[in-house]
CSV table of C-alpha atoms and ligand atoms in Angstrom, one decimal:
chain,number,residue,atom,x,y,z
A,1,MET,CA,30.6,50.6,112.5
A,2,SER,CA,32.0,53.3,110.3
A,3,LYS,CA,35.7,53.8,110.5
A,4,PHE,CA,37.4,57.2,110.7
A,5,VAL,CA,40.0,57.6,108.0
A,6,ALA,CA,42.7,60.1,109.0
A,7,PRO,CA,43.2,62.8,106.3
A,8,PRO,CA,46.7,62.7,104.7
A,9,PRO,CA,49.5,64.7,106.4
A,10,GLY,CA,49.8,68.2,104.9
A,11,SER,CA,46.2,68.3,103.9
A,12,GLY,CA,45.6,70.9,106.6
A,13,LEU,CA,43.0,68.6,108.1
A,14,ASP,CA,45.3,66.3,109.8
A,15,PHE,CA,44.7,67.6,113.3
A,16,GLU,CA,45.2,64.2,115.1
A,17,SER,CA,49.0,64.1,114.3
A,18,SER,CA,49.6,67.7,115.4
A,19,PRO,CA,51.9,67.9,118.5
A,20,ALA,CA,49.6,70.3,120.2
A,21,TYR,CA,46.6,67.9,119.7
A,22,GLN,CA,48.7,64.9,120.9
A,23,ARG,CA,49.6,66.8,124.0
A,24,VAL,CA,46.0,67.4,125.0
A,25,ILE,CA,45.1,63.9,124.1
A,26,GLN,CA,47.9,62.5,126.3
A,27,ASN,CA,46.6,64.5,129.2
A,28,PHE,CA,43.0,63.5,128.4
A,29,GLU,CA,43.9,59.8,128.4
A,30,ALA,CA,45.5,60.1,131.8
A,31,ALA,CA,42.4,61.7,133.3
A,32,ALA,CA,40.1,59.3,131.5
A,33,ALA,CA,41.9,56.3,132.9
A,34,VAL,CA,41.6,57.6,136.5
A,35,LEU,CA,37.9,58.2,135.9
A,36,ASN,CA,37.4,54.8,134.2
A,37,LEU,CA,35.6,56.8,131.5
A,38,ASP,CA,33.1,55.0,129.4
A,39,PRO,CA,34.8,54.2,126.0
A,40,ASN,CA,31.9,55.5,124.1
A,41,THR,CA,32.0,58.9,125.8
A,42,ALA,CA,35.8,59.0,125.4
A,43,ALA,CA,35.5,58.3,121.7
A,44,ARG,CA,33.1,61.3,121.4
A,45,LEU,CA,35.3,63.6,123.5
A,46,ARG,CA,38.6,62.8,121.8
A,47,ARG,CA,37.4,64.7,118.7
A,48,PRO,CA,35.8,68.1,118.2
A,49,GLU,CA,32.2,68.3,117.2
A,50,ARG,CA,32.9,70.7,114.3
A,51,ILE,CA,35.9,72.1,112.5
A,52,VAL,CA,35.4,75.0,110.1
A,53,ILE,CA,38.3,76.3,107.9
A,54,VAL,CA,37.7,79.4,106.0
A,55,SER,CA,39.6,81.6,103.5
A,56,VAL,CA,39.9,85.2,104.7
A,57,PRO,CA,40.7,87.5,101.7
A,58,THR,CA,42.0,90.8,103.1
A,59,ARG,CA,42.6,94.1,101.4
A,60,MET,CA,46.1,95.3,102.3
A,61,ASP,CA,47.2,98.9,102.5
A,62,ASP,CA,49.1,98.6,99.2
A,63,GLY,CA,45.9,97.7,97.4
A,64,SER,CA,46.7,94.0,97.1
A,65,VAL,CA,44.5,91.2,98.5
A,66,LYS,CA,46.1,88.6,100.7
A,67,VAL,CA,44.2,85.4,101.5
A,68,PHE,CA,44.7,84.2,105.1
A,69,THR,CA,43.5,80.9,106.6
A,70,GLY,CA,41.0,81.1,109.5
A,71,TYR,CA,39.6,78.4,111.8
A,72,ARG,CA,36.8,77.9,114.3
A,73,VAL,CA,36.7,74.6,116.1
A,74,GLN,CA,33.8,73.7,118.4
A,75,HIS,CA,34.8,70.8,120.7
A,76,ASN,CA,31.8,70.2,122.9
A,77,ASP,CA,28.6,72.0,123.9
A,78,SER,CA,27.0,69.7,126.4
A,79,LEU,CA,27.2,72.2,129.2
A,80,GLY,CA,26.2,75.3,127.2
A,81,PRO,CA,27.1,77.4,124.2
A,82,TYR,CA,30.6,76.9,122.8
A,83,LYS,CA,33.0,79.5,124.3
A,84,GLY,CA,36.6,80.3,123.5
A,85,GLY,CA,39.0,82.9,122.2
A,86,ILE,CA,40.4,83.7,118.8
A,87,ARG,CA,44.1,83.6,118.2
A,88,TYR,CA,46.0,85.5,115.6
A,89,HIS,CA,49.4,83.9,115.1
A,90,PRO,CA,51.6,83.1,112.1
A,91,GLU,CA,52.0,79.4,113.0
A,92,VAL,CA,48.4,78.6,114.2
A,93,ASP,CA,47.1,75.5,112.5
A,94,VAL,CA,44.1,73.2,112.7
A,95,GLY,CA,45.7,70.9,115.2
A,96,GLU,CA,46.5,73.7,117.6
A,97,VAL,CA,43.0,75.1,117.4
A,98,CYS,CA,41.5,71.7,118.0
A,99,ALA,CA,43.7,71.2,121.0
A,100,LEU,CA,42.8,74.6,122.5
A,101,ALA,CA,39.1,74.1,121.8
A,102,MET,CA,39.2,70.9,123.8
A,103,GLN,CA,41.0,72.6,126.6
A,104,MET,CA,38.3,75.2,126.7
A,105,THR,CA,35.7,72.5,127.3
A,106,TRP,CA,37.6,71.2,130.4
A,107,LYS,CA,38.4,74.8,131.6
A,108,CYS,CA,34.7,75.8,131.6
A,109,ALA,CA,33.7,72.5,133.1
A,110,VAL,CA,36.2,72.6,136.0
A,111,MET,CA,35.2,76.2,136.8
A,112,GLY,CA,31.5,75.2,136.9
A,113,LEU,CA,30.5,77.5,134.0
A,114,PRO,CA,27.4,76.7,131.9
A,115,LEU,CA,29.5,76.9,128.7
A,116,GLY,CA,31.2,74.5,126.3
A,117,GLY,CA,34.5,74.7,124.5
A,118,ALA,CA,35.7,76.2,121.2
A,119,LYS,CA,38.6,78.1,119.8
A,120,GLY,CA,39.3,80.1,116.7
A,121,GLY,CA,42.4,81.3,114.9
A,122,VAL,CA,43.8,83.1,111.9
A,123,ARG,CA,47.2,82.2,110.5
A,124,VAL,CA,48.6,85.7,110.4
A,125,ALA,CA,51.4,87.8,112.1
A,126,PRO,CA,49.3,90.4,113.9
A,127,LEU,CA,52.1,92.8,114.6
A,128,ARG,CA,52.7,93.1,110.9
A,129,LEU,CA,49.2,94.3,110.2
A,130,SER,CA,48.3,98.0,110.1
A,131,TYR,CA,45.1,99.1,111.9
A,132,GLY,CA,43.1,99.1,108.7
A,133,GLU,CA,44.4,95.7,107.6
A,134,ALA,CA,43.6,94.2,111.0
A,135,GLN,CA,40.1,95.5,110.8
A,136,ASN,CA,39.6,94.2,107.2
A,137,LEU,CA,40.8,90.8,108.2
A,138,THR,CA,38.7,90.6,111.4
A,139,ARG,CA,35.5,91.7,109.6
A,140,ARG,CA,36.0,89.2,106.8
A,141,TYR,CA,36.9,86.4,109.2
A,142,THR,CA,33.8,87.2,111.3
A,143,ALA,CA,31.6,87.2,108.2
A,144,GLU,CA,33.0,83.8,107.2
A,145,ILE,CA,32.2,82.2,110.6
A,146,SER,CA,29.0,84.2,111.3
A,147,ASN,CA,26.8,81.1,110.5
A,148,ILE,CA,28.2,79.1,113.3
A,149,ILE,CA,28.7,81.8,116.1
A,150,GLY,CA,26.0,83.6,118.0
A,151,PRO,CA,25.0,84.6,121.6
A,152,GLU,CA,23.3,81.2,122.2
A,153,VAL,CA,25.6,79.2,120.0
A,154,ASP,CA,29.3,80.1,120.2
A,155,ILE,CA,30.8,83.1,121.8
A,156,PRO,CA,34.3,84.2,120.8
A,157,ALA,CA,36.7,86.2,123.0
A,158,PRO,CA,40.3,87.5,122.8
A,159,ASP,CA,43.4,85.2,122.9
A,160,MET,CA,47.0,85.6,121.7
A,161,GLY,CA,47.3,88.4,119.1
A,162,THR,CA,43.7,89.7,119.5
A,163,ASN,CA,42.4,92.3,122.0
A,164,GLU,CA,39.3,94.3,122.9
A,165,ARG,CA,39.5,96.3,119.7
A,166,THR,CA,39.3,93.1,117.7
A,167,MET,CA,36.2,92.1,119.7
A,168,ALA,CA,34.5,95.4,119.0
A,169,TRP,CA,34.9,94.8,115.3
A,170,ILE,CA,33.6,91.3,115.6
A,171,MET,CA,30.6,92.6,117.5
A,172,ASP,CA,29.9,95.3,115.0
A,173,THR,CA,30.2,93.0,112.0
A,174,TYR,CA,28.0,90.4,113.5
A,175,SER,CA,25.4,93.0,114.6
A,176,ALA,CA,25.3,94.4,111.1
A,177,ARG,CA,24.8,91.0,109.6
A,178,VAL,CA,21.9,90.0,111.9
A,179,GLY,CA,20.4,93.5,111.8
A,180,LYS,CA,20.4,94.2,115.6
A,181,PHE,CA,22.7,95.3,118.4
A,182,CYS,CA,24.2,92.1,119.6
A,183,PRO,CA,26.9,92.6,122.2
A,184,GLU,CA,26.6,89.1,123.7
A,185,VAL,CA,28.0,87.5,120.6
A,186,VAL,CA,31.5,88.1,121.8
A,187,THR,CA,33.2,88.8,125.2
A,188,GLY,CA,36.3,90.8,126.0
A,189,LYS,CA,34.8,93.9,124.4
A,190,PRO,CA,35.8,97.5,125.5
A,191,VAL,CA,33.6,98.6,128.4
A,192,ASP,CA,32.1,101.4,126.3
A,193,VAL,CA,30.5,98.9,123.9
A,194,GLY,CA,29.1,96.4,126.4
A,195,GLY,CA,32.2,95.0,127.8
A,196,SER,CA,32.7,94.1,131.5
A,197,VAL,CA,34.9,95.9,133.9
A,198,LEU,CA,37.8,93.7,135.0
A,199,ARG,CA,37.6,91.5,131.9
A,200,ALA,CA,40.9,92.9,130.5
A,201,GLU,CA,42.6,92.2,133.9
A,202,ALA,CA,40.9,89.0,134.6
A,203,THR,CA,43.3,86.4,133.3
A,204,GLY,CA,46.3,88.1,135.0
A,205,HIS,CA,44.4,88.6,138.2
A,206,GLY,CA,43.2,85.0,138.2
A,207,LEU,CA,46.8,83.9,137.8
A,208,VAL,CA,47.8,85.8,140.9
A,209,TYR,CA,44.7,84.6,142.9
A,210,THR,CA,45.4,81.0,142.1
A,211,THR,CA,49.1,81.6,143.0
A,212,THR,CA,48.1,82.8,146.4
A,213,TYR,CA,46.1,79.6,146.9
A,214,ALA,CA,49.1,77.4,146.0
A,215,ALA,CA,51.4,79.6,148.0
A,216,GLU,CA,49.2,79.2,151.1
A,217,GLU,CA,49.5,75.5,150.8
A,218,ILE,CA,53.3,75.4,150.7
A,219,GLY,CA,53.8,78.3,153.2
A,220,LEU,CA,55.2,80.7,150.7
A,221,LYS,CA,54.6,84.5,151.3
A,222,LEU,CA,53.9,86.5,148.2
A,223,GLU,CA,55.2,89.6,149.8
A,224,GLY,CA,58.9,89.6,149.0
A,225,ALA,CA,58.6,86.5,146.7
A,226,SER,CA,60.6,86.6,143.4
A,227,VAL,CA,58.5,86.3,140.2
A,228,VAL,CA,59.5,85.5,136.6
A,229,LEU,CA,57.0,86.1,133.8
A,230,HIS,CA,57.6,84.5,130.4
A,231,GLY,CA,55.2,86.6,128.3
A,232,PHE,CA,54.3,90.3,128.7
A,233,GLY,CA,51.0,90.7,126.8
A,234,ASN,CA,47.6,90.9,128.3
A,235,VAL,CA,48.1,88.1,130.8
A,236,GLY,CA,51.7,88.9,131.8
A,237,THR,CA,51.3,92.7,132.2
A,238,HIS,CA,48.2,92.4,134.5
A,239,ALA,CA,49.8,89.6,136.5
A,240,ALA,CA,53.0,91.6,136.9
A,241,LEU,CA,51.1,94.6,138.2
A,242,ALA,CA,49.0,92.5,140.6
A,243,PHE,CA,52.1,90.7,141.9
A,244,SER,CA,53.9,93.9,142.5
A,245,ARG,CA,50.8,95.4,144.3
A,246,ARG,CA,51.1,92.4,146.7
A,247,GLY,CA,54.8,93.2,147.4
A,248,ALA,CA,56.3,90.5,145.2
A,249,ARG,CA,59.5,91.3,143.3
A,250,VAL,CA,59.3,90.7,139.5
A,251,ILE,CA,62.9,89.9,138.7
A,252,ALA,CA,62.5,88.9,135.0
A,253,VAL,CA,60.1,89.2,132.1
A,254,ALA,CA,60.2,88.2,128.5
A,255,ASP,CA,58.3,89.0,125.4
A,256,VAL,CA,58.9,88.5,121.6
A,257,SER,CA,61.8,90.9,121.7
A,258,GLY,CA,63.8,89.0,124.4
A,259,GLY,CA,64.2,88.6,128.1
A,260,TYR,CA,64.8,91.4,130.7
A,261,VAL,CA,66.4,90.6,134.0
A,262,ASN,CA,66.9,92.7,137.1
A,263,GLU,CA,67.5,90.8,140.4
A,264,LYS,CA,66.5,93.8,142.5
A,265,GLY,CA,63.1,93.9,140.8
A,266,ILE,CA,62.0,95.6,137.6
A,267,ASP,CA,59.9,98.8,137.6
A,268,VAL,CA,56.7,97.0,136.5
A,269,ARG,CA,54.6,100.2,135.9
A,270,LYS,CA,57.4,101.6,133.7
A,271,PHE,CA,57.7,98.3,131.7
A,272,VAL,CA,54.0,98.0,131.2
A,273,ASP,CA,53.7,101.6,129.9
A,274,TYR,CA,56.8,101.1,127.7
A,275,ALA,CA,55.3,97.9,126.2
A,276,SER,CA,51.9,99.5,125.5
A,277,LYS,CA,53.5,102.5,123.8
A,278,ASN,CA,56.1,100.5,121.7
A,279,ARG,CA,54.3,97.2,121.2
A,280,THR,CA,57.3,95.3,122.7
A,281,LEU,CA,60.0,95.8,125.4
A,282,GLU,CA,62.8,96.3,122.8
A,283,GLY,CA,65.0,99.1,124.0
A,284,VAL,CA,63.6,99.4,127.6
A,285,ASP,CA,66.1,100.3,130.2
A,286,GLY,CA,66.3,99.1,133.8
A,287,ALA,CA,67.2,95.5,133.2
A,288,ASP,CA,69.8,93.3,131.5
A,289,LYS,CA,68.8,91.9,128.2
A,290,VAL,CA,69.0,88.1,127.7
A,291,GLU,CA,67.6,85.5,125.4
A,292,GLY,CA,63.8,85.3,125.9
A,293,ASP,CA,63.4,81.6,126.8
A,294,SER,CA,66.4,81.7,129.2
A,295,VAL,CA,64.2,83.5,131.8
A,296,LEU,CA,62.4,80.2,132.3
A,297,THR,CA,65.4,78.7,134.1
A,298,ILE,CA,66.1,81.6,136.5
A,299,PRO,CA,65.8,80.5,140.1
A,300,CYS,CA,62.6,82.1,141.6
A,301,ASP,CA,59.7,81.5,143.8
A,302,VAL,CA,57.0,81.9,141.1
A,303,LEU,CA,57.5,81.2,137.4
A,304,ALA,CA,54.5,82.2,135.2
A,305,PRO,CA,54.7,81.1,131.6
A,306,ALA,CA,52.2,83.5,130.1
A,307,ALA,CA,52.8,83.4,126.4
A,308,THR,CA,53.0,80.5,123.9
A,309,GLY,CA,52.5,76.8,124.6
A,310,HIS,CA,55.1,74.1,124.8
A,311,VAL,CA,57.9,76.1,126.4
A,312,ILE,CA,58.6,73.7,129.3
A,313,THR,CA,59.9,70.5,127.7
A,314,VAL,CA,62.0,67.4,128.7
A,315,GLU,CA,65.0,69.4,127.6
A,316,ASN,CA,64.6,72.3,130.1
A,317,ALA,CA,62.3,70.8,132.8
A,318,ALA,CA,65.2,69.7,135.0
A,319,LYS,CA,66.6,73.2,135.0
A,320,ILE,CA,63.3,74.9,136.1
A,321,ARG,CA,64.1,76.3,139.6
A,322,CYS,CA,60.8,77.7,140.9
A,323,LYS,CA,58.5,76.7,143.8
A,324,VAL,CA,55.3,77.5,142.1
A,325,LEU,CA,54.6,77.1,138.3
A,326,ALA,CA,51.6,79.3,137.5
A,327,GLU,CA,50.5,78.4,134.0
A,328,GLY,CA,49.1,81.6,132.5
A,329,ALA,CA,49.5,80.3,129.0
A,330,ASN,CA,47.5,77.5,127.5
A,331,GLY,CA,49.5,74.3,127.4
A,332,PRO,CA,53.0,75.7,128.4
A,333,THR,CA,54.1,72.3,129.8
A,334,MET,CA,54.7,69.2,127.7
A,335,PRO,CA,53.3,66.0,129.3
A,336,ASP,CA,56.8,64.4,129.5
A,337,ALA,CA,58.1,67.4,131.4
A,338,ASP,CA,55.5,67.0,134.2
A,339,PRO,CA,57.1,64.1,136.1
A,340,ILE,CA,60.4,65.9,136.1
A,341,LEU,CA,58.9,69.0,137.6
A,342,GLU,CA,57.1,66.9,140.2
A,343,ARG,CA,60.2,65.0,141.1
A,344,ASN,CA,61.8,68.4,141.7
A,345,GLY,CA,59.0,69.5,144.1
A,346,VAL,CA,57.5,72.2,141.8
A,347,THR,CA,53.9,73.0,142.8
A,348,ILE,CA,52.0,73.3,139.5
A,349,ILE,CA,48.9,75.3,139.0
A,350,PRO,CA,47.5,73.8,135.8
A,351,ASP,CA,46.5,76.1,133.0
A,352,ILE,CA,42.8,75.3,132.9
A,353,VAL,CA,42.6,76.6,136.5
A,354,CYS,CA,45.4,79.2,136.6
A,355,ASN,CA,44.3,81.1,133.5
A,356,ALA,CA,40.5,80.5,133.9
A,357,GLY,CA,40.0,84.0,135.2
A,358,GLY,CA,39.6,85.2,131.7
A,359,VAL,CA,36.8,83.0,130.6
A,360,THR,CA,35.1,83.4,134.0
A,361,VAL,CA,34.8,87.1,133.6
A,362,SER,CA,33.8,86.5,130.0
A,363,TYR,CA,31.0,84.5,131.4
A,364,PHE,CA,30.0,87.4,133.6
A,365,GLU,CA,30.2,89.8,130.6
A,366,TRP,CA,28.0,87.5,128.6
A,367,VAL,CA,25.4,87.3,131.4
A,368,GLN,CA,25.5,91.1,131.9
A,369,GLY,CA,25.1,91.8,128.2
A,370,GLY,CA,22.2,89.4,128.0
A,371,MET,CA,20.2,91.3,130.7
A,372,ASN,CA,21.7,94.7,130.0
A,373,PHE,CA,22.5,95.1,133.7
A,374,PHE,CA,26.1,95.8,134.7
A,375,TRP,CA,27.7,94.8,137.9
A,376,ARG,CA,30.1,96.8,140.1
A,377,GLU,CA,33.8,96.1,140.0
A,378,ASP,CA,33.9,94.7,143.6
A,379,GLU,CA,31.0,92.3,142.7
A,380,ILE,CA,32.9,91.0,139.7
A,381,ASP,CA,36.1,90.6,141.6
A,382,SER,CA,34.5,88.7,144.5
A,383,ARG,CA,32.6,86.4,142.2
A,384,LEU,CA,35.8,85.8,140.2
A,385,GLN,CA,37.6,84.8,143.4
A,386,GLN,CA,34.8,82.6,144.5
A,387,LEU,CA,34.7,80.6,141.3
A,388,LEU,CA,38.5,80.4,141.0
A,389,ARG,CA,38.7,79.2,144.6
A,390,GLY,CA,36.1,76.5,143.8
A,391,GLY,CA,37.9,75.3,140.7
A,392,TYR,CA,41.2,75.2,142.5
A,393,GLU,CA,39.8,73.4,145.6
A,394,ARG,CA,37.9,70.8,143.5
A,395,SER,CA,41.1,70.0,141.6
A,396,ARG,CA,43.1,69.8,144.8
A,397,GLU,CA,40.6,67.6,146.5
A,398,PHE,CA,40.4,65.2,143.6
A,399,ALA,CA,44.2,65.0,143.4
A,400,ARG,CA,44.3,64.1,147.1
A,401,ARG,CA,41.5,61.6,147.0
A,402,HIS,CA,42.8,59.8,143.9
A,403,LYS,CA,46.5,60.4,144.5
A,404,THR,CA,47.0,62.0,141.0
A,405,PRO,CA,49.0,65.0,139.9
A,406,ILE,CA,46.9,68.1,140.0
A,407,ARG,CA,46.9,68.5,136.2
A,408,THR,CA,45.2,65.1,135.8
A,409,ALA,CA,42.8,66.0,138.7
A,410,ALA,CA,41.7,69.3,137.2
A,411,LEU,CA,41.1,67.6,133.8
A,412,ALA,CA,39.3,64.8,135.5
A,413,VAL,CA,36.9,67.1,137.4
A,414,GLY,CA,36.1,68.9,134.1
A,415,ILE,CA,35.7,65.6,132.1
A,416,GLU,CA,33.5,64.1,134.8
A,417,ARG,CA,31.1,67.0,134.7
A,418,VAL,CA,30.9,66.9,130.9
A,419,ASP,CA,30.4,63.1,131.0
A,420,ARG,CA,27.6,63.4,133.5
A,421,THR,CA,25.8,66.0,131.3
A,422,MET,CA,26.3,63.8,128.2
A,423,ARG,CA,24.8,60.8,130.0
A,424,LEU,CA,21.7,62.8,131.1
A,425,ARG,CA,21.2,64.3,127.6
A,426,GLY,CA,21.8,61.0,125.8
A,427,LEU,CA,22.9,60.5,122.2
A,428,TYR,CA,20.8,62.1,119.5
A,429,ALA,CA,20.4,59.3,117.0
B,501,LIG,N1,41.3,83.0,125.3
B,501,LIG,C1,41.0,82.9,126.7
B,501,LIG,C2,41.3,81.5,127.2
B,501,LIG,O1,42.0,80.7,126.6
B,501,LIG,C3,39.6,83.4,127.1
B,501,LIG,C4,38.5,82.7,126.5
B,501,LIG,C5,37.1,83.4,126.7
B,501,LIG,O2,37.1,84.4,127.4
B,501,LIG,O3,36.2,82.9,126.2
B,501,LIG,O4,40.8,81.0,128.2
């Protein structure tokens, strides 16, 4: 039997020792143990199927060329083509992308989508790029990964630091390379170039839908409930708007510029407009400014971490004072923080269900693009709710039956589905 030799630390290939990867592995092992997963399957699932690392030379506005590092990691395609977003972030590394790719596999699986899991990233600070630089970088990154993506192979989408404009450039670059209009290569595009209505809102709306399911269970009314959002990008803003439409009071939000608190409730519409005009909330009035991460420990009914991962740790978990933790971000909670939250009676909606609205409407967009037939907004919304309800209920039911935390349950439901498919398909020798 061949033995895997771990690449040396610092080589850029050492994904297995990355904290982000270890977090998903720790959660995976807990679910695999409950399932009594076949060790041969577990060995295959612990590692991605493919890791691609590319150089992305980019012409900057001053005429210089900067070389950025880009990644695309494909974890598993047993259920269907690889699917997952592309993250632009200055600290993204191979371990984080591997971790997020694996999470996409479980997310698509628990939601019952016919898609596998992947993730991409470029190590860059997106807010520092001009419009032209962002376009140059995106087109070159797309060209570098164009051999391994495609509508039946691997379909990227937005994630942190990317948006529908980025997706339009990817679609255009890929279409130019293959010589035909190819909108289904990417999801999260603007509606005018083959995107789906409600895709932009989907992750935030999904967060609110799954929060209502959890709230029903514990007898919490969303009307009048206090909400704190850590993150005010695509997910946070759409969640904030949807929460306030349901009569909830958003008492604090945070973005890269800091935290903003108003116990009476912030004017969500005003904050969203301000952030979209100014890129961040710096200088907004109508709230007291505090340190960004401090909003996590404000007592509230619903806390939604909707930005970066790893913000709830053993250090701050005991200070979290919410009834429902709605994980809009991928991996906001460290495994060691989970038992502390549970002991304190926090109802957790695990990320792979809570933020699955995005990939679910991505799936709808991919289907619509493939047949060139576009659905109405109410059709998309009701299908989204149906699938989210299913993912949530399956996880809840598993947790009840096996007496496990819901995070383990959601993963187990996903892993079990992938395992079943892998058994049926067998191992290509
Ligand atoms: N980046 C999003 C996620 O983490 C969306 C992925 C997609 O739509 O493919 O779920």
